[in-house]
Short mmCIF file of C-alpha atoms and ligand atoms in Angstrom, two decimals:
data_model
loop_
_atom_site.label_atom_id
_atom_site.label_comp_id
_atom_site.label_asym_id
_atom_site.label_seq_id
_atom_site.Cartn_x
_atom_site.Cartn_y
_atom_site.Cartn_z
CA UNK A 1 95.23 85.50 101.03
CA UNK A 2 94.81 81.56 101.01
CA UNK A 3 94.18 79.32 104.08
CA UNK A 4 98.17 78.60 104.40
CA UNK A 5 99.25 82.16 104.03
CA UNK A 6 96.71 82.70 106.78
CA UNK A 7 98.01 80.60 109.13
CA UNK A 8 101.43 81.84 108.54
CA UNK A 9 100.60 85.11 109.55
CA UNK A 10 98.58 83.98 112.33
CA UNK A 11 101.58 82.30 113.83
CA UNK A 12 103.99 85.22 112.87
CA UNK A 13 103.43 87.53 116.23
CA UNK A 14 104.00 84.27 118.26
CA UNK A 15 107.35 83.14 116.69
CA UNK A 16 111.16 84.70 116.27
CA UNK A 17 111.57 84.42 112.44
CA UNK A 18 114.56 83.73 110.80
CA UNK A 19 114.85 83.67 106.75
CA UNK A 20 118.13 82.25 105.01
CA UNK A 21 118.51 84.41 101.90
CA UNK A 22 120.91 86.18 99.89
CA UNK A 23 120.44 89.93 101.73
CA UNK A 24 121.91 93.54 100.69
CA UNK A 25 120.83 96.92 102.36
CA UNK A 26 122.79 99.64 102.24
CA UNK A 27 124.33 101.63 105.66
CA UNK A 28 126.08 104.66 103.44
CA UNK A 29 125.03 106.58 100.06
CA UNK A 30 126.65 104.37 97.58
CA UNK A 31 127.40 107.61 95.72
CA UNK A 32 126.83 108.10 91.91
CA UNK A 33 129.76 105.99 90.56
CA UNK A 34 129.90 102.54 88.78
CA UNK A 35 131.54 101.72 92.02
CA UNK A 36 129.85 101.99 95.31
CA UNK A 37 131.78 103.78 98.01
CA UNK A 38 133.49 102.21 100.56
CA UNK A 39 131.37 100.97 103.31
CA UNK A 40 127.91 101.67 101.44
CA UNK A 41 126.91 98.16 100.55
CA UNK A 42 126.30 95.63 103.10
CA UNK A 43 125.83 92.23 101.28
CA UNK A 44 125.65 88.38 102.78
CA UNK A 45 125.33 85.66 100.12
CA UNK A 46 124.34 83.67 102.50
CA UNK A 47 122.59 85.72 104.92
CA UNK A 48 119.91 85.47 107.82
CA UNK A 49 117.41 88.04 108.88
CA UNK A 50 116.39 87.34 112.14
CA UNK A 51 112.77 89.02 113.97
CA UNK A 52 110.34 88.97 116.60
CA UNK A 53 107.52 91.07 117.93
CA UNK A 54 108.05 93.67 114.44
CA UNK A 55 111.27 93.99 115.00
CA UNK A 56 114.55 93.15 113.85
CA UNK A 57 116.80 91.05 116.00
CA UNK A 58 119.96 90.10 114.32
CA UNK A 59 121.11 90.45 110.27
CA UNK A 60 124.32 88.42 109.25
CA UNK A 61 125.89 85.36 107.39
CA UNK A 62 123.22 82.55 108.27
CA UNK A 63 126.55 80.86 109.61
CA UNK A 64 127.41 83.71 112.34
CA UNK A 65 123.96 83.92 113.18
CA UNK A 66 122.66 80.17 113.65
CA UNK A 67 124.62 79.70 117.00
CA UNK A 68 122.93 82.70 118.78
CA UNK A 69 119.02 81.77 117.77
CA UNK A 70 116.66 80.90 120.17
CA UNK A 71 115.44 77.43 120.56
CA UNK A 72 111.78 78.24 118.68
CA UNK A 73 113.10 80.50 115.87
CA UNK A 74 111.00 79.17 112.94
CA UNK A 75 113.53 79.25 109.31
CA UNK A 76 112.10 80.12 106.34
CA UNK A 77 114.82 78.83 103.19
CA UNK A 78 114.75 81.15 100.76
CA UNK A 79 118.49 80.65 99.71
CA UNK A 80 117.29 81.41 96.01
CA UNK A 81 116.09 84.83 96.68
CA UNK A 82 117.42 88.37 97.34
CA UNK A 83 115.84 90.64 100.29
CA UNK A 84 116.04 94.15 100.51
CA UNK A 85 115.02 96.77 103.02
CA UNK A 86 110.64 97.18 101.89
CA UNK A 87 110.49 99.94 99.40
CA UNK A 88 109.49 103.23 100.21
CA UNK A 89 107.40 105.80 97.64
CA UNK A 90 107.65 109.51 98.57
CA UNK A 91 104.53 110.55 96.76
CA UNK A 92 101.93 109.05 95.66
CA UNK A 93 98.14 109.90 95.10
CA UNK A 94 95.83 106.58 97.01
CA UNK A 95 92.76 108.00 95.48
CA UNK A 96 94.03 108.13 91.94
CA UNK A 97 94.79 104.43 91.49
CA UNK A 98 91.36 104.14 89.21
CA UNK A 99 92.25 106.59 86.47
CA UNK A 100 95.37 105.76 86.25
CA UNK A 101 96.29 105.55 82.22
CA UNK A 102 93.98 108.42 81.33
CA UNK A 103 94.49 109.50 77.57
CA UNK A 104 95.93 112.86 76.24
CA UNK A 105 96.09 115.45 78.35
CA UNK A 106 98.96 117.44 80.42
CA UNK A 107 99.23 118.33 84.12
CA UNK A 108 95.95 121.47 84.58
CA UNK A 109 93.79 119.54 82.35
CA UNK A 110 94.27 116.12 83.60
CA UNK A 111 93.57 117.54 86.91
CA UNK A 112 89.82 118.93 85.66
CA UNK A 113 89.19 116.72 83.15
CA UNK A 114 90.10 112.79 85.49
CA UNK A 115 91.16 114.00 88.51
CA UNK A 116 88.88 115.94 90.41
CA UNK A 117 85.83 114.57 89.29
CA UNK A 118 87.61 111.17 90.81
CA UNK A 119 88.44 112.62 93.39
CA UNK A 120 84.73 113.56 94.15
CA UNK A 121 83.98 109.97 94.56
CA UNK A 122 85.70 110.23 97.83
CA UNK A 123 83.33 111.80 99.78
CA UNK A 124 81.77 108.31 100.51
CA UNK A 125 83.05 106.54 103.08
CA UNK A 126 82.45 103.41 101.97
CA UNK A 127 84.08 104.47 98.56
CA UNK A 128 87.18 105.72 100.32
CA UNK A 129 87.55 102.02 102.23
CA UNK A 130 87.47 99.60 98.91
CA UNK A 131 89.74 102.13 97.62
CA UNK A 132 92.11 102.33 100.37
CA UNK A 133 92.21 98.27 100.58
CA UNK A 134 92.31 97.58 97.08
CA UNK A 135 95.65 100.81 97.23
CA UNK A 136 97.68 98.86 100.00
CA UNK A 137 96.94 95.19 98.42
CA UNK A 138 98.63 97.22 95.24
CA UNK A 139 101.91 98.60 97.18
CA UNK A 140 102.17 95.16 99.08
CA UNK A 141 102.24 93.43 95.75
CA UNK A 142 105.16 95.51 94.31
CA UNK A 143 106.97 95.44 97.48
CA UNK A 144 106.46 99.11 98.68
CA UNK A 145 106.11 99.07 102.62
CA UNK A 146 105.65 102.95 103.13
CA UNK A 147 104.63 105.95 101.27
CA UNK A 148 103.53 109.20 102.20
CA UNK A 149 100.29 109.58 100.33
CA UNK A 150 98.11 112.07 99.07
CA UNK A 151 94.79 111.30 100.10
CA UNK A 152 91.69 113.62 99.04
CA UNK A 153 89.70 117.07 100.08
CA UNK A 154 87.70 114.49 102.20
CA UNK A 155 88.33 113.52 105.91
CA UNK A 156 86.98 110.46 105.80
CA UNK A 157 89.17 109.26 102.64
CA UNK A 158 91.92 110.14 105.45
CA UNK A 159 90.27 107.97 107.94
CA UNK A 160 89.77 105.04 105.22
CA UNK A 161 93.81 105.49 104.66
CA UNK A 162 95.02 105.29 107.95
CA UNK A 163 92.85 102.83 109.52
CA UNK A 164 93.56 100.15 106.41
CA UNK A 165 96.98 101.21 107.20
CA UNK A 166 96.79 100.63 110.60
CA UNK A 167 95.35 96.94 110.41
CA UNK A 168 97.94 95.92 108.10
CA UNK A 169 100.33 97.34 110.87
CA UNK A 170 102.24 99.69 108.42
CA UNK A 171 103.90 103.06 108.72
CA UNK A 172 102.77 105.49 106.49
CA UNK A 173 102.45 109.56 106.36
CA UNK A 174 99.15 110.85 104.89
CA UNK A 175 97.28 113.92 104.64
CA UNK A 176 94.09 115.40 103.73
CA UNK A 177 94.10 117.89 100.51
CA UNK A 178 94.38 121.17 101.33
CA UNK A 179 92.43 123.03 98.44
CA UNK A 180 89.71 126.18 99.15
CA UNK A 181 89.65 127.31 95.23
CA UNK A 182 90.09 126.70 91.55
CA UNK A 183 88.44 123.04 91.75
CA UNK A 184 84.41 121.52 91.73
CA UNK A 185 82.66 123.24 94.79
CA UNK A 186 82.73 119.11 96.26
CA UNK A 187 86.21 119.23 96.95
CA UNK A 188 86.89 122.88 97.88
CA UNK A 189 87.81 123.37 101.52
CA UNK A 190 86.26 126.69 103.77
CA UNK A 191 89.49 128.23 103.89
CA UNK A 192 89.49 127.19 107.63
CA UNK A 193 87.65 124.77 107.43
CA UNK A 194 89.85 122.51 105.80
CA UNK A 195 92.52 123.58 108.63
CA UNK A 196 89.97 122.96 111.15
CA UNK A 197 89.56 119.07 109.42
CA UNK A 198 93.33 118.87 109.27
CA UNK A 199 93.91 119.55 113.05
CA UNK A 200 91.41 116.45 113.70
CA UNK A 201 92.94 114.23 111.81
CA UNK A 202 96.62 115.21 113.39
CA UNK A 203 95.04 114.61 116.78
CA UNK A 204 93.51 111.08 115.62
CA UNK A 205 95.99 109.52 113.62
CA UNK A 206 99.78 111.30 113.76
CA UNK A 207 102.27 108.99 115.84
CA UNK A 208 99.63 106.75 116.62
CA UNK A 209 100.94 103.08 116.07
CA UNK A 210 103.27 103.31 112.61
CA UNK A 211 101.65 106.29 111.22
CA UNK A 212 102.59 110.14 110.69
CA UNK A 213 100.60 112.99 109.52
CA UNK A 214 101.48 115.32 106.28
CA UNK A 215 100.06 118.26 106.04
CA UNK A 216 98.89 118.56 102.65
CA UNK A 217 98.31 121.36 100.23
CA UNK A 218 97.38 120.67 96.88
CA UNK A 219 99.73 123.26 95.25
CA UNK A 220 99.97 127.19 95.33
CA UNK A 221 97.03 127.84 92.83
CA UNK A 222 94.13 125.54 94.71
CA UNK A 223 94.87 127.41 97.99
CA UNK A 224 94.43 130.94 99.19
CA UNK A 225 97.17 132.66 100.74
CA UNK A 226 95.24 132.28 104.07
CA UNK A 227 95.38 128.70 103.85
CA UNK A 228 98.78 128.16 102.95
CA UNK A 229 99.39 130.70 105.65
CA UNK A 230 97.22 128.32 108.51
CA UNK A 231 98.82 125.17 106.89
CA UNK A 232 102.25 127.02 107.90
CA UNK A 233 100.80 127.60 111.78
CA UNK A 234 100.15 123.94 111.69
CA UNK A 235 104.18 123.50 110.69
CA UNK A 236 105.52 126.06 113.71
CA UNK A 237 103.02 124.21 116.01
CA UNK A 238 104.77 120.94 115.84
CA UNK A 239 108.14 120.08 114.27
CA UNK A 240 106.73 116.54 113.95
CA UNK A 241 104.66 116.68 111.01
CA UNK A 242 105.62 116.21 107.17
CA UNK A 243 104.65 118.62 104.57
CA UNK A 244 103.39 117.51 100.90
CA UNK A 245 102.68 119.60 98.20
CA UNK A 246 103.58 120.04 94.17
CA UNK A 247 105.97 122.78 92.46
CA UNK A 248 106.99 123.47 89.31
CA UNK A 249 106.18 120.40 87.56
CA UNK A 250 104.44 122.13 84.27
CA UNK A 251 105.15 125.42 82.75
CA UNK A 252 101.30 126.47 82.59
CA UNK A 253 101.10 126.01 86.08
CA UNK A 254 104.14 128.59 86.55
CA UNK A 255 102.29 130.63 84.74
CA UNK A 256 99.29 130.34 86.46
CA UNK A 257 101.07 130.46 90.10
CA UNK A 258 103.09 133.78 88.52
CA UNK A 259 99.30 135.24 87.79
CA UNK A 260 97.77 134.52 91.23
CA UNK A 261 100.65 135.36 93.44
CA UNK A 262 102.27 138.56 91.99
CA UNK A 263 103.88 139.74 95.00
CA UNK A 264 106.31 136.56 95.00
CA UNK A 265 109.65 136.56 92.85
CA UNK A 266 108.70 132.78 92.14
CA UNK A 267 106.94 129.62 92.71
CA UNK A 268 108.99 128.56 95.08
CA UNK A 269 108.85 131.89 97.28
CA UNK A 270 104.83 131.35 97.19
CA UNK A 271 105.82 127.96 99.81
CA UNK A 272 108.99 130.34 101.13
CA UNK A 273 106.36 132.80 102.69
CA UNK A 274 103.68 130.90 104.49
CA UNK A 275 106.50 128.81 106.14
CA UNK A 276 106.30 125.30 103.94
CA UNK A 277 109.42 125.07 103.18
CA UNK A 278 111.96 122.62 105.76
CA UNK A 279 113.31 119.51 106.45
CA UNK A 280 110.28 117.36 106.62
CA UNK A 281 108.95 118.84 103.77
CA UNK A 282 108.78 117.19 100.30
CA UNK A 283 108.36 118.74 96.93
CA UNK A 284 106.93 116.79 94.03
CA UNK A 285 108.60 117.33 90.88
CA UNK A 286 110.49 120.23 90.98
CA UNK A 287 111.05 119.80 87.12
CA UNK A 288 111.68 123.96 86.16
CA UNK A 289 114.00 125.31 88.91
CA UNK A 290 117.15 127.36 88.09
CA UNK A 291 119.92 126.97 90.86
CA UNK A 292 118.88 129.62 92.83
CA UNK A 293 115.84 127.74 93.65
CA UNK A 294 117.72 124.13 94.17
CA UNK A 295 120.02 125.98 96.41
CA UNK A 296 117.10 127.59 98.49
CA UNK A 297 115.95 124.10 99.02
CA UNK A 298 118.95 122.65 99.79
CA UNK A 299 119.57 125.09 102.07
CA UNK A 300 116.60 124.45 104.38
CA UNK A 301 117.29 120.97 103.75
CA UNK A 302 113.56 120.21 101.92
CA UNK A 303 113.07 116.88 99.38
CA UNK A 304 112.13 116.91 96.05
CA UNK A 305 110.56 113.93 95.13
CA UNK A 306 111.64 112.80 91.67
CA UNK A 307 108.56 111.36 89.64
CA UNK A 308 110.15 110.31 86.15
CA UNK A 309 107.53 108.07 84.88
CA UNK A 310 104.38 110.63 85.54
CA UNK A 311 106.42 113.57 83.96
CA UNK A 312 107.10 111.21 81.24
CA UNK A 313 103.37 110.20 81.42
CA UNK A 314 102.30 114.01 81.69
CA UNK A 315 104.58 115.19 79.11
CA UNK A 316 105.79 117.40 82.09
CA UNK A 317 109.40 117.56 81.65
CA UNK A 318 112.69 115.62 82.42
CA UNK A 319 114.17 116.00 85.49
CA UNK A 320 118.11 117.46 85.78
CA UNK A 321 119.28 114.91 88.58
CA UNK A 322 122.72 115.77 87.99
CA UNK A 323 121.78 119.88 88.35
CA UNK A 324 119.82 118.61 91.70
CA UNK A 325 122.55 116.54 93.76
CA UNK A 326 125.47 118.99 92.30
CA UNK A 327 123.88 121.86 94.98
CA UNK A 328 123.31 119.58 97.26
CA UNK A 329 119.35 119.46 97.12
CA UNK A 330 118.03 116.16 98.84
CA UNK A 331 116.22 113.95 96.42
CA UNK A 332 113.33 111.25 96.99
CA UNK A 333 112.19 108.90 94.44
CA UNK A 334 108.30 108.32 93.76
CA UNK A 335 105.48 106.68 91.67
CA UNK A 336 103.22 109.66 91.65
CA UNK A 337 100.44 107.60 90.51
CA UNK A 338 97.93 108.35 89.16
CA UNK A 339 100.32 110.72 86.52
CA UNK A 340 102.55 107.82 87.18
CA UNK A 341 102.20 104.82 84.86
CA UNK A 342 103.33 101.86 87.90
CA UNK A 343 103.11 101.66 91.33
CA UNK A 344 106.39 99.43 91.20
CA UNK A 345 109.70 101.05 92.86
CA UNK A 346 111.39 99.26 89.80
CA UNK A 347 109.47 100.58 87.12
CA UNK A 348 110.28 103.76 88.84
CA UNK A 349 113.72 102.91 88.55
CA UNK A 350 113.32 102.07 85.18
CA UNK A 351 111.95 105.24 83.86
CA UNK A 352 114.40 107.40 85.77
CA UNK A 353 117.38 105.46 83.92
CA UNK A 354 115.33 106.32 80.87
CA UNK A 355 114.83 109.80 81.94
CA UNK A 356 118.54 110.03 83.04
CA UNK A 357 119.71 108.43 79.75
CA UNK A 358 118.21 111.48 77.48
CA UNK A 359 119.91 113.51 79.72
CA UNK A 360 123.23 111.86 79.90
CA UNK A 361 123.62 110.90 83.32
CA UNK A 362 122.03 107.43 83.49
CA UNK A 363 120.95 106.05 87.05
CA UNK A 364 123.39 103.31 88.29
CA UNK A 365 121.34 100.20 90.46
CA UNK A 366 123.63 100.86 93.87
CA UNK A 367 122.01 104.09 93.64
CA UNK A 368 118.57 103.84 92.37
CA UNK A 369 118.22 100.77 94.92
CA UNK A 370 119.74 103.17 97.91
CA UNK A 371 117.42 105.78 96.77
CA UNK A 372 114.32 103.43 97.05
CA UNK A 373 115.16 102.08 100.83
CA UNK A 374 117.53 103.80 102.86
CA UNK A 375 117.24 107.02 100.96
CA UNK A 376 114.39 107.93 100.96
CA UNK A 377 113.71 106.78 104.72
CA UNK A 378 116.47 109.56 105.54
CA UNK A 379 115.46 112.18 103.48
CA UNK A 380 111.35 111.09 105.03
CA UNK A 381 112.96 111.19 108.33
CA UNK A 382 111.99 107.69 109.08
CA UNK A 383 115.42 106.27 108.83
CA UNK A 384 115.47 105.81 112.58
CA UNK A 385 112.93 102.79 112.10
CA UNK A 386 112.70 101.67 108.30
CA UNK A 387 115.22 101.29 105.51
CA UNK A 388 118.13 99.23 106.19
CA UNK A 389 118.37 96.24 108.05
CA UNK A 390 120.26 96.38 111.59
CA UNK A 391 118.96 95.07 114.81
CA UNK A 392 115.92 97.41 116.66
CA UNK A 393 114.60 98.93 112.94
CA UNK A 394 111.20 97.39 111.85
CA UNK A 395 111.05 94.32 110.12
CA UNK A 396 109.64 95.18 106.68
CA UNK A 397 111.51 93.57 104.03
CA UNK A 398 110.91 92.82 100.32
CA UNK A 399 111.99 89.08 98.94
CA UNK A 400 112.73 88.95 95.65
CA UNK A 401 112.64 86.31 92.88
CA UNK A 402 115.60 87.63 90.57
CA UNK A 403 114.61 84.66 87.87
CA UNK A 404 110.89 85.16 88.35
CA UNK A 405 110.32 85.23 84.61
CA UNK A 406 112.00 82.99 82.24
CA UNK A 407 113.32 86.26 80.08
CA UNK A 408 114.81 87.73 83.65
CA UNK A 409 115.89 83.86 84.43
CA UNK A 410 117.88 83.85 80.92
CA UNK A 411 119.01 87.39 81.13
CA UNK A 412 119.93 86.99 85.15
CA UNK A 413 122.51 83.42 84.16
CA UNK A 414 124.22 85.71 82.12
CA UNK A 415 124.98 88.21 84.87
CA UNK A 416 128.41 88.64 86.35
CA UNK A 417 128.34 90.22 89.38
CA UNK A 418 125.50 91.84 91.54
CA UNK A 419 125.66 95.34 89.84
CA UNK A 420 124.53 93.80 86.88
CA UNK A 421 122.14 91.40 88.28
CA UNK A 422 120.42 94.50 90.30
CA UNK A 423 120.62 96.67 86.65
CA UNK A 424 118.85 93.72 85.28
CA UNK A 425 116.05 93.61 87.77
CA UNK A 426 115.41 97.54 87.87
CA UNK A 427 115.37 97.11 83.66
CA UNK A 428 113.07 93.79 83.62
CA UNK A 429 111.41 93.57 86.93
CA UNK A 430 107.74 94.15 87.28
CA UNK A 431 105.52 92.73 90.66
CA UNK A 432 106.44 89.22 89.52
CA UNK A 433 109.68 89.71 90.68
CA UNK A 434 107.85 90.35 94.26
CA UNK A 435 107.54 86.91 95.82
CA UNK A 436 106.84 87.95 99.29
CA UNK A 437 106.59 91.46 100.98
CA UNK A 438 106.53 91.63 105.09
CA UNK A 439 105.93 94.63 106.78
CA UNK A 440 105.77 95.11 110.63
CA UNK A 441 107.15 91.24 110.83
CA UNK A 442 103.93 90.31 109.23
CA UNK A 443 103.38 88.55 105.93
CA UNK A 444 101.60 91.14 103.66
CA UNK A 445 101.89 89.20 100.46
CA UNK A 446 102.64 86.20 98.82
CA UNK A 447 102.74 85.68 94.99
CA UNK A 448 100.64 83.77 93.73
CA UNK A 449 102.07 81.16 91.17
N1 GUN B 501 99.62 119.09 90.90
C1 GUN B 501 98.53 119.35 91.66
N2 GUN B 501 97.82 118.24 91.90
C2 GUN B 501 98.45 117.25 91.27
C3 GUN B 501 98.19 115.85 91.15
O1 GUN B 501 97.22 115.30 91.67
N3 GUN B 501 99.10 115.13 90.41
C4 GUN B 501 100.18 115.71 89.83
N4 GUN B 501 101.04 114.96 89.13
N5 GUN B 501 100.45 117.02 89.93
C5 GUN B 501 99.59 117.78 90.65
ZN1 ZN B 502 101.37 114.19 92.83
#
């Protein structure tokens, strides 16, 4: 950060902020239609966002809203530029950012052959701190305000994670791996042990400031039945906490699952019967379900998060979106990095319109972009606070340079309307489309040009 970004962000807590922008968050699903549905979309060409202390104070045409500001409201002109409610990433893997683009291998032996033995690296505290920092400078450059993260076997890489998050003032869900088998003796867990660990970290870190604790198993075939059993006590204990974990994302590791837990009737039952499976729980992948299993999620209202560009990266699958929202089964959208090949929301975006194209049910903008903010805050249960913009939810917002390279600036003059200009940025945008990213009210990031 530079000596006037600095200054702006020491001035931020002191001031009511106002920025002049073009502005669209969404109150309602827009549905899956070319057309949003009635009431979805909540647009202002010329629009204000107005803050103070974190919070936001008043959204509107800049012309309703300039009569009501306070005296010492500083205004910010961005007039050329689009803001949207921050971006939110469902799952997501902090300590895999380094081996992220690792050649030639699917899901069980990526995980020996790059991931663990990264993962290892965690157990240093100092380690687990660059990494953490260097993570959240990452997500604040591609506009991604919250994520619930996967963070490793290690404590202290949960410590690193939450206290980085807490400086920058950001609300995040985390967890420590779960994982007492079938991985390096570094990372393996006492079976409860690991529990033991996790119940520290709940007491230290969930719904302290912004942040929130997910319990996190690895996936059915690191952990014992015990442990997934303790990790469900932890769940009945207190209706507050998340749940993270992987199913069915490669069809060795339904094998394997089908080998180690014989007396379940599938994957999914393995989660069923130590009590995983509810609301605040989120699935990642979910690539080889029939309907019986979709509607068992749906019914206990549980997330899958939809990964597209690591199961493209993984060779893992493509995911049936269209089987998914047709039973009703809630659906979050996520870089998975490191399977996943960008931490950006829009090359998320991107790759599940690519995904969704081979399929034949391609991903319209009003929805991808719904999916991304308001979404998955609902289907997180953070929609209370982050989102959408209305007045008393936090003030993290992404502002967006539609033109902000000369191919998009070309491609965006030829746009018609704002469906096409938003299709345009999920297709071309990358983190230079990201000129500034607040979070908390604060100033996170600011491009660098
Ligand atoms: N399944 C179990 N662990 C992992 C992981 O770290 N990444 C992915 N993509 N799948 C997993
Ligand atoms: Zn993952």
């Amino acid at each position: 950060m530079n000596e006037e970004q600095g200054q702006y962000l020491k001035q931020e807590q002191e001031h009511a902020w106002l920025i002049r922008a073009r502005i669209l968050s969404f109150d309602a699903d827009p549905g899956d239609g070319d057309t949003p549905r009635d009431g979805s979309v909540v647009y202002h060409q010329d629009g204000a966002l107005w803050w103070a202390d974190g919070r936001i104070q008043g959204i509107g045409d800049y012309r309703d809203l300039a009569p009501q500001l306070p005296a010492d409201v500083s205004v910010i002109d961005q007039r050329d530029k689009l803001i949207m409610p921050g971006f939110i990433d469902s799952h997501v893997h902090y300590v895999q950012l380094d081996i992220m683009a690792s050649y030639g291998r699917q899901l069980l032996d990526w995980l020996n052959d790059y991931t663990f033995p990264e993962e290892c690296r965690f157990a240093q505290r100092a380690h687990a701190d660059n990494m953490a920092e260097a993570f959240l400078k990452e997500l604040m450059r591609v506009g991604t305000t919250s994520a619930q993260v996967f963070c490793s076997s290690h404590p202290n890489s949960v410590d690193a994670f939450f206290s980085a998050s807490q400086r920058r003032g950001l609300c995040m869900l985390a967890g420590k791996v779960l994982m007492d088998r079938h991985a390096p003796a570094a990372l393996t867990d006492q079976t409860l042990g690991g529990i033991r660990d996790t119940e520290r970290l709940i007491s230290d870190w969930h719904g302290t400031d912004r942040l929130g604790y997910s319990v996190t198993p690895r996936f059915a075939p690191t952990s014992t039945r015990a442990q997934l059993d303790a990790a469900g006590g932890l769940l009945r204990n207190d209706g507050s906490l998340w749940l993270q974990t992987h199913l069915s994302e490669n069809l060795g590791e339904l094998d394997w699952v089908a080998e180690l837990f014989p007396e379940s009737r599938d994957y999914l039952e393995v989660y069923e019967q130590s009590g995983l499976v509810g609301p605040r729980s989120t699935f990642a992948h979910g690539i080889h379900l029939d309907d019986g299993m979709r509607k068992r999620l749906a019914d206990r209202s549980a997330n899958i998060a939809f990964c597209p560009s690591s199961n493209l990266f993984l060779g893992s699958g493509l995911f049936d979106r269209r089987a998914a929202q047709d039973i009703g089964l809630n659906l979050t959208l996520a870089s998975d990095i490191g399977a996943g090949t960008d931490l950006s929301g829009l090359a998320t975006l991107k790759a599940g319109y690519q995904v969704g194209q081979l399929l034949g049910q391609p991903l319209t903008a009003w929805s991808g972009f719904h999916a991304l903010t308001r979404g998955n805050a609902i289907s997180l249960s953070l929609d209370d606070r982050i989102g959408r913009f209305a007045p008393g939810m936090d003030a993290d917002f992404v502002v967006i340079d539609l033109s902000a390279s000369p191919l998009m600036a070309r491609r965006m003059a030829r746009c018609e309307s704002l469906a096409e200009e938003l299709f345009t940025l999920m297709m071309l945008g990358d983190d230079r489309a990201i000129f500034e990213t607040w979070a908390g009210g604060r100033l996170q990031h600011r491009r660098q040009d």
